[in-house]
Amino acid sequence: MIILAIAFLGGVLTILSPCILPVLPFVFARADRPFRSHGLPMLSGMALAFTGIATLAAVGGSWVVELNEYGRYAAMALLAVFGLTLLLPAWADRMSRPLVALGMRLSQTEAGSPSARPPVLSPLLLGIGTGLLWAPCAGPILGLILTGAALNGASAGTSLLLLAYAAGACTSLAAALLFGGRVFSALKGSLRTGEWVRHAAGAAVLVGVGAIALGLDTGLLSQLSFATTSELEKTLLEKIEHRPAPPSLPRPGAGIDEPAMLPTAAREPAPARVLGTEGHFPPLAGATEWINSDPLTPEGLRGKVVLVDFWTYSCINCLRTLPYLRAWADKYKDAGLVVLGVHAPEFAFEKRSSNVRKATKDLGIGFPVAVDNDFAIWRGFGNRAWPAFYFIDALGRIRHHQFGENQYEEAEQVIQQLLQEAGRAQVPSGRVAPQGLGVQAAAASIAAASEETYLGYERGHNFASPGGVARDRANEYQGPASLPTNQWALAGDWTVERERAVLNRVDGRIAYRFHARDLHLVLGPSADGTPVRFKVLLDGKAPLADHGFDVDAQGNGVIDGQRLYQLVRQADGKERLFEIEFMDPGVQAYAFTFG
């Protein structure tokens, strides 16, 4: 009922728009005739014609959605023609001349031979012709109705909303008709302003079409306003919906030189009922490999709601999102959701197909995964962090994005909203509450005081061994007498390379004084794949109850693959001295992460 009232009010406001001016001569031609026998039938014909044409436009909109990219090209061509009609009035007059001539013939026929057809039929037909001329006039409220029709398909509900909009417009025109020529004379003063707005809007539309064709800014046209009533209509919508401004995407073309590994994001308010548009679904052709699926495309996914997850398998923050991603993929699969993982590697070993495939299997990931070794998809989204979620609606528009963990309730609300917008029946309600195990368990409620620390010299910091790092050559390192908080050291014969430290002989050690609940270390076995045994100590003793998922209570463990290992999980997250000793050579150590 509320949306019907909004549609009606949007129609009432149409009379203030310059685009209604071409219709007014036909309306006021009836100012000297009885309203019931001439004005009312004509306005009824206008409303019916407008509703019919706009409904066909909604049907056409759904066809455009089905036609995918071909529909996009057709829409750009249609917008270009519309822009030219606004910019070149003479051309617009020639295009509308057949409709105008039809209206004039109907008017003259009635005036010349009143007995030729029933009194009501002629103004009704004139109204239908006028409705055809008026149909392209649309503001934000009409745009909302047509967008909903494109999403859900044309229906009786759509036609009812369009009829309410037309009834609102005809109500204001009826009032003008009852007041007669004085109102039309007053509106004539706005003709010069209307022409200026028409030219400016036409130029803006053509610029927008060019930008879209070049892929410069997919959101430009959604920012344009073609009528003076736009702000009034937008204000009306915002007052009722209470919607905030949509969040901004990362800057376009953001590089991958310094991507961020986001741990735990601050909780934000639940999303507004109407989400913004942040861009369109970029190509997926840059994927170097596909896992669990044949190659997917934005066009092939049109009509589905898609959640794109940027992750890498050694990232603890990414691993902790997996229980939710799996749960959403299972819960909403039948309702039309596709979860799509995009694996963008941080370390060189994460580019190996065998490693990614093994990790995907071991982590229980059954949804499609695009391997993005060249960061082509990453750049297409303008992404800048792991983990990152992008929510794409059934029309292929990016409607929301999230960086980091712990925004799961908001994410699921967005999923449900987009599925409902797409017209999916019986969208499941409620929220999932999966319990991750091991490295997939939820982060601590209190943020870690220690930060991610790399052991390679390219991004390494807080290194405390005397003499510093000897780059790319074997060196005998000594541990310091004591370690300050958040500093680390090597002991033994190591070669520190750009992104890792490699142990050359047995009995090598790594020490780190940390302050966090969990400690993880990204490790790999020797270059030939031989497993490496290790032992963990906390403050010089076995970890006992504080041991991690990959360690027993005595601190013993084995490195059998290149991945993230959970070595410590404390109950209280207090500051501790961590030490790990390797009983075999060849271990590859990459980075500490905490949680």
XYZ file of C-alpha atoms in Angstrom:
595
model
C 0.000 0.000 0.000
C 2.844 2.418 0.815
C 4.535 1.875 -2.531
C 1.213 2.542 -4.297
C 0.974 5.872 -2.460
C 4.556 6.703 -3.417
C 3.833 5.896 -7.062
C 0.724 8.099 -7.000
C 2.624 11.035 -5.451
C 5.423 10.597 -7.986
C 2.847 10.915 -10.747
C 1.370 14.053 -9.167
C 4.829 15.664 -9.162
C 5.203 15.001 -12.904
C 3.306 18.186 -13.781
C 6.236 20.209 -12.403
C 8.618 18.558 -14.857
C 9.546 20.134 -18.220
C 9.010 16.771 -19.920
C 5.234 17.102 -19.390
C 5.114 20.255 -21.532
C 4.598 18.480 -24.907
C 1.431 16.925 -23.470
C -0.113 20.133 -22.170
C -1.350 21.520 -25.530
C -3.533 18.434 -25.985
C -4.815 18.722 -22.423
C -5.662 22.416 -22.564
C -7.266 22.048 -25.972
C -10.065 20.509 -23.914
C -10.225 23.366 -21.377
C -13.330 24.830 -23.033
C -15.197 21.477 -23.168
C -17.202 19.773 -20.428
C -14.818 17.907 -18.131
C -16.946 14.782 -17.711
C -17.526 14.172 -21.431
C -14.143 15.335 -22.772
C -11.459 15.940 -20.148
C -12.060 12.832 -18.065
C -12.122 10.369 -21.020
C -8.988 11.946 -22.464
C -7.094 11.676 -19.171
C -8.327 8.098 -18.740
C -7.001 7.255 -22.185
C -3.682 8.843 -21.266
C -3.432 6.783 -18.086
C -4.308 3.523 -19.852
C -1.920 4.154 -22.760
C 0.900 5.126 -20.425
C 0.335 2.039 -18.261
C 0.303 -0.240 -21.302
C 3.426 1.244 -22.887
C 5.346 1.325 -19.585
C 4.353 -2.300 -18.886
C 5.714 -3.274 -22.297
C 8.891 -1.371 -21.393
C 9.122 -3.433 -18.202
C 8.691 -6.638 -20.201
C 11.320 -5.402 -22.608
C 13.556 -4.670 -19.640
C 13.344 -8.290 -18.510
C 14.125 -9.374 -22.066
C 17.168 -7.129 -21.978
C 18.299 -8.853 -18.790
C 17.990 -12.226 -20.481
C 19.908 -10.995 -23.512
C 22.846 -10.079 -21.263
C 25.561 -8.195 -23.171
C 23.435 -7.759 -26.307
C 20.838 -6.093 -24.143
C 23.508 -3.816 -22.702
C 24.504 -2.660 -26.175
C 20.868 -2.115 -27.119
C 20.315 -0.122 -23.926
C 23.327 2.091 -24.701
C 22.000 2.705 -28.218
C 18.561 3.556 -26.827
C 20.100 5.980 -24.330
C 22.118 7.591 -27.121
C 18.953 8.138 -29.158
C 17.207 9.549 -26.099
C 20.127 11.919 -25.479
C 20.022 13.153 -29.074
C 16.300 13.835 -28.829
C 16.957 15.969 -25.764
C 19.892 17.756 -27.349
C 18.314 18.308 -30.789
C 14.698 19.494 -30.433
C 14.170 19.633 -34.216
C 15.091 15.954 -34.533
C 12.852 15.089 -31.575
C 9.985 16.969 -33.250
C 10.437 14.948 -36.439
C 10.484 11.673 -34.479
C 7.317 12.570 -32.557
C 5.522 14.139 -35.561
C 3.461 10.994 -36.362
C 2.106 10.904 -32.793
C 1.431 14.640 -32.783
C -0.304 14.407 -36.173
C -2.460 11.574 -34.850
C -3.532 13.701 -31.927
C -4.251 16.703 -34.131
C -6.299 14.629 -36.576
C -8.348 13.253 -33.726
C -8.886 16.748 -32.376
C -9.823 18.226 -35.764
C -12.132 15.330 -36.602
C -14.079 15.816 -33.442
C -14.300 19.576 -33.973
C -15.357 19.223 -37.650
C -17.975 16.485 -37.346
C -19.165 15.924 -33.836
C -21.513 13.180 -34.974
C -18.793 11.086 -36.626
C -18.087 9.070 -33.450
C -19.482 8.975 -29.923
C -18.523 12.018 -27.799
C -16.467 9.936 -25.364
C -14.535 7.902 -27.973
C -12.710 10.804 -29.602
C -11.221 12.282 -26.400
C -10.434 8.731 -25.242
C -8.458 8.062 -28.425
C -6.834 11.475 -28.160
C -5.810 10.588 -24.614
C -4.320 7.306 -25.815
C -2.272 9.147 -28.439
C -1.165 11.665 -25.841
C -0.219 8.851 -23.474
C 2.060 7.407 -26.149
C 3.767 10.776 -26.413
C 4.074 11.129 -22.654
C 5.278 7.596 -21.853
C 9.062 8.351 -22.015
C 8.731 10.942 -19.211
C 10.111 9.216 -16.077
C 11.528 10.310 -12.767
C 13.261 8.331 -9.990
C 10.011 6.851 -8.640
C 8.970 5.545 -12.052
C 12.545 4.330 -12.504
C 12.225 2.389 -9.244
C 9.024 0.740 -10.473
C 10.557 -0.227 -13.817
C 13.749 -1.474 -12.158
C 11.711 -3.725 -9.895
C 9.841 -5.006 -12.929
C 13.118 -5.754 -14.686
C 14.341 -7.671 -11.643
C 11.188 -9.623 -10.921
C 9.491 -9.646 -14.298
C 6.412 -7.705 -15.352
C 3.299 -8.643 -13.411
C -0.143 -7.432 -12.425
C 1.525 -5.711 -9.468
C 3.841 -3.815 -11.797
C 0.929 -2.662 -13.954
C -0.970 -1.573 -10.836
C 2.001 0.552 -9.714
C 2.298 2.077 -13.184
C -1.426 2.794 -13.196
C -1.092 4.505 -9.799
C 1.732 6.628 -11.193
C -0.343 7.537 -14.264
C -3.386 8.265 -12.081
C -1.317 10.664 -10.009
C -0.143 12.506 -13.093
C -3.664 12.654 -14.527
C -4.990 13.951 -11.204
C -2.670 16.949 -11.341
C -3.479 17.441 -15.034
C -7.185 17.242 -14.246
C -6.752 20.008 -11.686
C -4.914 22.055 -14.289
C -7.614 21.338 -16.858
C -10.354 22.465 -14.474
C -8.540 25.736 -13.884
C -8.216 26.179 -17.646
C -5.897 28.310 -19.679
C -4.554 30.376 -16.807
C -2.467 27.467 -15.543
C -1.106 26.757 -19.024
C -0.162 30.413 -19.449
C 1.727 30.312 -16.161
C 3.553 27.144 -17.176
C 4.602 28.687 -20.474
C 7.087 30.771 -18.503
C 9.068 27.626 -17.754
C 9.465 26.662 -21.407
C 12.794 28.499 -21.773
C 14.140 26.872 -18.608
C 12.786 23.528 -19.791
C 14.686 23.826 -23.054
C 17.904 24.586 -21.180
C 17.414 21.573 -18.923
C 16.599 19.477 -21.986
C 19.844 20.449 -23.769
C 21.986 19.964 -20.655
C 20.438 16.571 -19.915
C 20.908 15.455 -23.515
C 24.599 16.338 -23.454
C 25.026 14.602 -20.074
C 23.329 11.439 -21.354
C 25.606 11.263 -24.403
C 28.692 11.766 -22.235
C 27.437 9.010 -19.927
C 26.842 6.620 -22.828
C 30.375 7.270 -24.069
C 31.807 6.638 -20.603
C 29.902 3.361 -20.278
C 30.948 2.220 -23.750
C 34.568 2.870 -22.780
C 34.123 1.220 -19.382
C 35.213 4.423 -17.606
C 32.386 4.696 -15.112
C 29.561 2.200 -15.021
C 27.669 4.177 -12.417
C 27.501 7.512 -14.249
C 24.032 7.246 -15.726
C 22.521 6.397 -12.370
C 23.642 9.832 -11.187
C 21.901 11.835 -13.947
C 18.682 13.741 -13.378
C 16.426 14.600 -16.292
C 13.686 16.585 -14.603
C 13.254 19.247 -11.986
C 11.146 16.856 -9.924
C 14.001 14.367 -9.443
C 15.200 15.781 -6.152
C 11.651 15.944 -4.815
C 11.077 12.301 -5.712
C 14.421 11.208 -4.300
C 13.702 13.053 -1.067
C 10.327 11.315 -0.855
C 11.933 7.908 -1.310
C 14.703 8.577 1.180
C 12.285 9.845 3.842
C 10.293 6.624 3.628
C 13.207 4.207 3.224
C 15.701 5.946 5.596
C 18.541 4.833 3.355
C 22.126 6.047 3.926
C 24.573 6.882 1.167
C 25.997 3.700 -0.421
C 29.541 2.762 0.576
C 32.306 3.572 -1.877
C 34.370 0.970 -3.643
C 38.151 0.903 -3.440
C 39.652 3.323 -5.906
C 39.439 1.935 -9.470
C 42.596 0.311 -10.729
C 44.057 -0.143 -7.234
C 47.295 -2.034 -7.583
C 48.436 -5.158 -5.785
C 51.801 -3.815 -4.659
C 50.645 -3.362 -1.070
C 47.470 -5.406 -0.547
C 46.234 -5.551 3.005
C 45.504 -8.667 5.031
C 42.532 -7.487 7.069
C 42.039 -9.339 10.343
C 38.850 -8.372 12.141
C 36.687 -5.575 10.772
C 34.629 -3.375 13.073
C 30.968 -4.285 13.173
C 28.823 -1.898 11.163
C 25.089 -1.143 11.198
C 22.815 -3.466 9.238
C 22.478 -2.450 5.561
C 19.677 -0.190 4.421
C 16.673 -1.718 2.702
C 17.755 -0.209 -0.617
C 21.437 -0.763 -1.473
C 23.445 1.418 -3.800
C 25.126 0.392 -7.055
C 28.927 0.267 -6.864
C 29.711 -0.914 -10.381
C 29.137 -3.907 -12.641
C 30.398 -7.481 -12.522
C 33.897 -7.398 -14.117
C 35.079 -10.155 -16.507
C 36.346 -13.456 -15.124
C 38.364 -14.331 -18.224
C 41.629 -13.614 -16.406
C 41.309 -16.769 -14.289
C 44.238 -19.109 -14.958
C 42.314 -22.181 -13.771
C 38.923 -23.216 -12.393
C 38.302 -25.606 -9.499
C 34.960 -27.323 -8.774
C 33.426 -25.793 -11.906
C 33.759 -25.155 -15.606
C 34.787 -21.556 -16.408
C 32.084 -19.093 -15.352
C 31.222 -15.705 -16.853
C 29.260 -12.685 -15.613
C 26.831 -13.262 -18.492
C 26.304 -16.901 -17.568
C 25.664 -15.923 -13.933
C 23.082 -13.275 -14.840
C 19.860 -13.950 -12.989
C 21.768 -15.371 -9.995
C 22.866 -13.530 -6.874
C 26.654 -13.935 -6.629
C 28.922 -13.581 -3.598
C 32.532 -13.171 -4.739
C 35.121 -14.000 -2.056
C 38.763 -12.964 -2.554
C 40.959 -15.277 -0.499
C 44.275 -17.078 -0.333
C 44.710 -20.365 1.451
C 47.523 -19.375 3.859
C 45.583 -16.329 5.152
C 44.170 -16.976 8.651
C 41.549 -14.253 8.226
C 40.378 -15.875 4.980
C 40.297 -19.330 6.562
C 38.039 -18.115 9.368
C 35.407 -16.936 6.863
C 35.129 -20.367 5.216
C 32.578 -21.903 7.623
C 30.182 -19.044 6.802
C 30.807 -19.216 3.059
C 30.145 -22.959 3.028
C 27.017 -22.507 5.146
C 25.633 -19.739 2.890
C 26.402 -21.719 -0.268
C 24.435 -24.669 1.119
C 21.563 -22.697 2.660
C 20.803 -20.422 -0.307
C 21.792 -22.592 -3.267
C 18.205 -23.481 -4.147
C 17.172 -19.827 -3.757
C 19.614 -18.696 -6.445
C 22.876 -17.841 -4.642
C 26.271 -18.686 -6.161
C 29.332 -18.364 -3.915
C 32.415 -17.806 -6.069
C 35.875 -17.962 -4.536
C 38.674 -16.038 -6.237
C 42.031 -17.380 -5.056
C 44.612 -14.598 -5.348
C 47.999 -15.844 -4.026
C 50.169 -13.980 -1.541
C 53.202 -16.292 -1.679
C 54.802 -18.004 -4.672
C 53.852 -21.506 -3.452
C 50.182 -20.471 -3.542
C 50.411 -20.181 -7.330
C 50.997 -23.921 -7.726
C 47.890 -25.638 -8.992
C 48.523 -28.780 -6.946
C 48.787 -26.763 -3.722
C 45.590 -24.803 -4.359
C 43.649 -27.896 -5.357
C 44.818 -29.793 -2.272
C 43.983 -26.864 0.006
C 40.533 -26.481 -1.560
C 39.818 -30.172 -0.951
C 41.279 -30.243 2.574
C 39.291 -27.140 3.561
C 36.019 -28.675 2.352
C 35.346 -26.034 -0.282
C 32.734 -27.278 -2.726
C 31.769 -24.003 -4.411
C 33.501 -22.768 -7.619
C 36.996 -21.300 -7.254
C 38.673 -19.126 -9.900
C 42.468 -19.237 -9.624
C 43.627 -15.638 -10.113
C 47.407 -16.075 -10.260
C 47.866 -12.956 -12.426
C 45.535 -10.809 -10.279
C 43.447 -9.984 -13.344
C 40.112 -10.466 -11.530
C 41.523 -8.660 -8.476
C 42.291 -5.608 -10.620
C 38.918 -5.814 -12.353
C 37.187 -5.393 -8.994
C 39.674 -2.781 -7.802
C 40.219 -5.014 -4.779
C 42.884 -4.276 -2.173
C 42.592 -6.788 0.648
C 42.130 -10.374 1.823
C 39.476 -11.400 2.691
C 36.997 -9.356 0.651
C 33.338 -10.030 -0.185
C 31.519 -8.494 -3.178
C 27.739 -8.935 -3.443
C 26.342 -8.938 -7.008
C 22.637 -8.828 -7.810
C 20.688 -10.691 -10.488
C 21.328 -7.874 -12.992
C 25.100 -8.133 -12.622
C 25.505 -5.012 -10.463
C 27.857 -4.832 -7.470
C 25.537 -3.737 -4.661
C 27.726 -4.055 -1.557
C 31.225 -5.014 -0.435
C 32.947 -5.931 2.843
C 36.598 -6.202 3.850
C 37.751 -8.336 6.768
C 36.015 -10.693 9.174
C 33.118 -10.613 11.622
C 30.475 -8.851 9.516
C 28.615 -12.095 8.949
C 25.168 -10.968 10.104
C 25.266 -7.977 7.767
C 26.536 -10.153 4.915
C 23.712 -12.660 5.290
C 21.158 -9.856 5.435
C 22.487 -8.523 2.120
C 22.267 -12.020 0.585
C 18.644 -12.373 1.668
C 17.793 -8.891 0.415
C 19.284 -9.422 -3.042
C 17.537 -12.785 -3.405
C 14.233 -11.155 -2.486
C 14.874 -8.333 -4.974
C 15.459 -10.982 -7.629
C 11.978 -12.344 -6.972
C 13.126 -15.632 -5.466
C 10.365 -17.514 -3.700
C 10.830 -18.807 -0.175
C 14.190 -17.201 0.632
C 15.375 -18.864 3.870
C 15.296 -16.620 6.915
C 17.410 -16.511 10.048
C 21.188 -16.510 10.373
C 23.700 -19.340 10.112
C 25.956 -20.029 13.102
C 28.695 -22.445 11.966
C 31.417 -23.563 14.377
C 34.813 -23.651 12.673
C 37.502 -26.059 13.853
C 41.236 -25.549 14.070
C 42.451 -22.677 11.923
C 38.849 -22.033 10.839
C 37.667 -21.310 14.381
C 36.451 -17.778 15.111
C 38.925 -15.086 16.108
C 39.355 -14.020 19.726
C 36.916 -11.442 21.066
C 39.846 -9.183 21.998
C 42.064 -8.112 19.120
C 45.634 -9.390 19.112
C 48.318 -6.954 20.229
C 50.830 -8.581 17.858
C 50.614 -7.965 14.110
C 51.349 -10.030 11.041
C 55.118 -10.430 10.676
C 56.969 -11.571 7.551
C 60.252 -13.496 7.725
C 61.461 -12.587 4.219
C 63.544 -9.427 3.898
C 61.166 -7.736 1.436
C 58.501 -7.064 4.103
C 60.258 -8.219 7.262
C 60.493 -5.961 10.311
C 61.247 -6.118 14.062
C 64.132 -8.559 13.487
C 66.261 -8.818 16.651
C 69.174 -11.214 15.856
C 72.559 -9.442 16.197
C 74.009 -8.257 12.884
C 70.680 -8.016 11.079
C 69.676 -9.903 7.927
C 72.166 -11.265 5.386
C 70.146 -11.210 2.164
C 70.028 -14.253 -0.121
C 73.028 -16.048 1.390
C 73.641 -18.605 4.101
C 74.404 -17.063 7.469
C 74.827 -18.296 11.025
C 72.382 -16.396 13.227
C 72.377 -16.076 17.005
C 69.396 -15.411 19.208
C 69.563 -12.323 21.465
C 69.771 -12.574 25.233
C 66.188 -11.332 25.499
C 63.376 -10.368 23.148
C 61.165 -7.285 23.541
C 57.457 -7.676 22.774
C 56.628 -8.156 19.068
C 60.229 -8.795 18.053
C 61.577 -12.033 16.600
C 64.924 -13.736 15.963
C 66.614 -16.604 14.144
C 69.183 -19.033 15.514
C 71.169 -21.470 13.352
C 72.201 -21.592 9.685
C 69.536 -19.823 7.599
C 69.218 -18.217 4.184
C 66.822 -15.263 4.290
C 65.259 -14.691 0.877
C 62.788 -12.109 -0.397
C 59.627 -13.784 0.978
C 60.917 -16.570 3.211
C 63.691 -17.879 5.467
C 65.114 -21.366 4.635
C 66.923 -23.528 7.200
C 70.164 -24.991 5.822
C 71.085 -27.396 8.674
C 69.331 -29.102 11.569
C 68.744 -27.487 14.949
C 67.565 -24.155 13.631
C 65.239 -22.029 15.785
C 62.795 -19.142 15.502
C 61.706 -17.134 18.537
C 58.947 -14.486 18.869
C 57.623 -12.641 21.947
C 53.941 -12.217 21.152
C 50.735 -10.999 22.794
C 47.660 -12.765 21.372
C 45.420 -15.771 21.894
C 46.563 -17.663 18.788
C 49.898 -17.875 17.000
C 50.135 -19.208 13.441
C 53.160 -19.651 11.225
C 53.111 -20.191 7.447
C 55.582 -23.030 6.833
C 56.669 -25.470 4.141
C 58.728 -28.682 4.155
C 62.081 -29.031 2.412
C 62.283 -28.213 -1.316
C 62.002 -31.905 -2.277
C 58.885 -32.327 -0.150
C 60.546 -34.196 2.717
C 58.575 -33.560 5.946
C 60.236 -31.566 8.710
C 59.761 -32.374 12.409
C 59.519 -29.569 14.955
C 58.930 -28.834 18.635
C 57.187 -25.782 20.148
C 57.965 -24.216 23.534
C 56.078 -21.500 25.443
C 58.236 -19.650 27.974
C 60.733 -22.532 27.695
C 58.167 -25.277 28.443
C 55.799 -27.586 26.569
C 52.556 -25.775 25.651
C 50.275 -28.424 27.246
C 46.693 -27.054 27.155
C 47.814 -24.035 25.119
C 48.917 -26.085 22.118
C 47.503 -25.286 18.684
C 45.597 -27.486 16.249
C 48.791 -28.670 14.476
C 50.743 -29.422 17.670
C 50.291 -31.939 20.479
C 50.403 -31.061 24.162
C 54.165 -31.645 24.262
C 54.657 -29.256 21.365
C 55.513 -31.861 18.729
C 54.441 -31.527 15.107
C 55.368 -32.255 11.491
C 55.450 -29.926 8.478
C 54.149 -31.943 5.547
C 52.895 -29.220 3.183
C 53.095 -25.527 2.382
C 50.329 -23.960 4.443
C 49.429 -22.118 7.627
C 50.013 -24.037 10.888
C 48.247 -23.191 14.139
C 50.939 -23.648 16.800
C 49.482 -21.896 19.867
C 45.927 -21.416 21.134
C 45.814 -19.936 24.623
C 42.836 -19.516 26.877
C 43.609 -15.944 27.930
C 45.807 -14.396 25.214
C 48.561 -13.182 27.555
C 52.100 -12.286 26.473
C 54.379 -15.309 25.949
C 57.783 -16.188 24.510
C 57.267 -18.571 21.574
C 60.090 -20.797 20.310
C 60.071 -23.415 17.577
C 62.981 -25.811 16.978
C 63.366 -27.845 13.753
C 64.880 -31.339 13.913
C 65.303 -31.597 10.134
C 66.792 -29.188 7.561
C 65.069 -27.481 4.668
C 62.083 -25.893 6.420
C 60.658 -22.804 4.700
C 59.242 -20.135 7.048
C 57.137 -17.287 5.604
C 55.026 -15.317 8.073
C 53.542 -15.139 11.581
C 49.862 -14.285 11.988
C 47.864 -13.917 15.184
C 44.279 -13.984 16.349
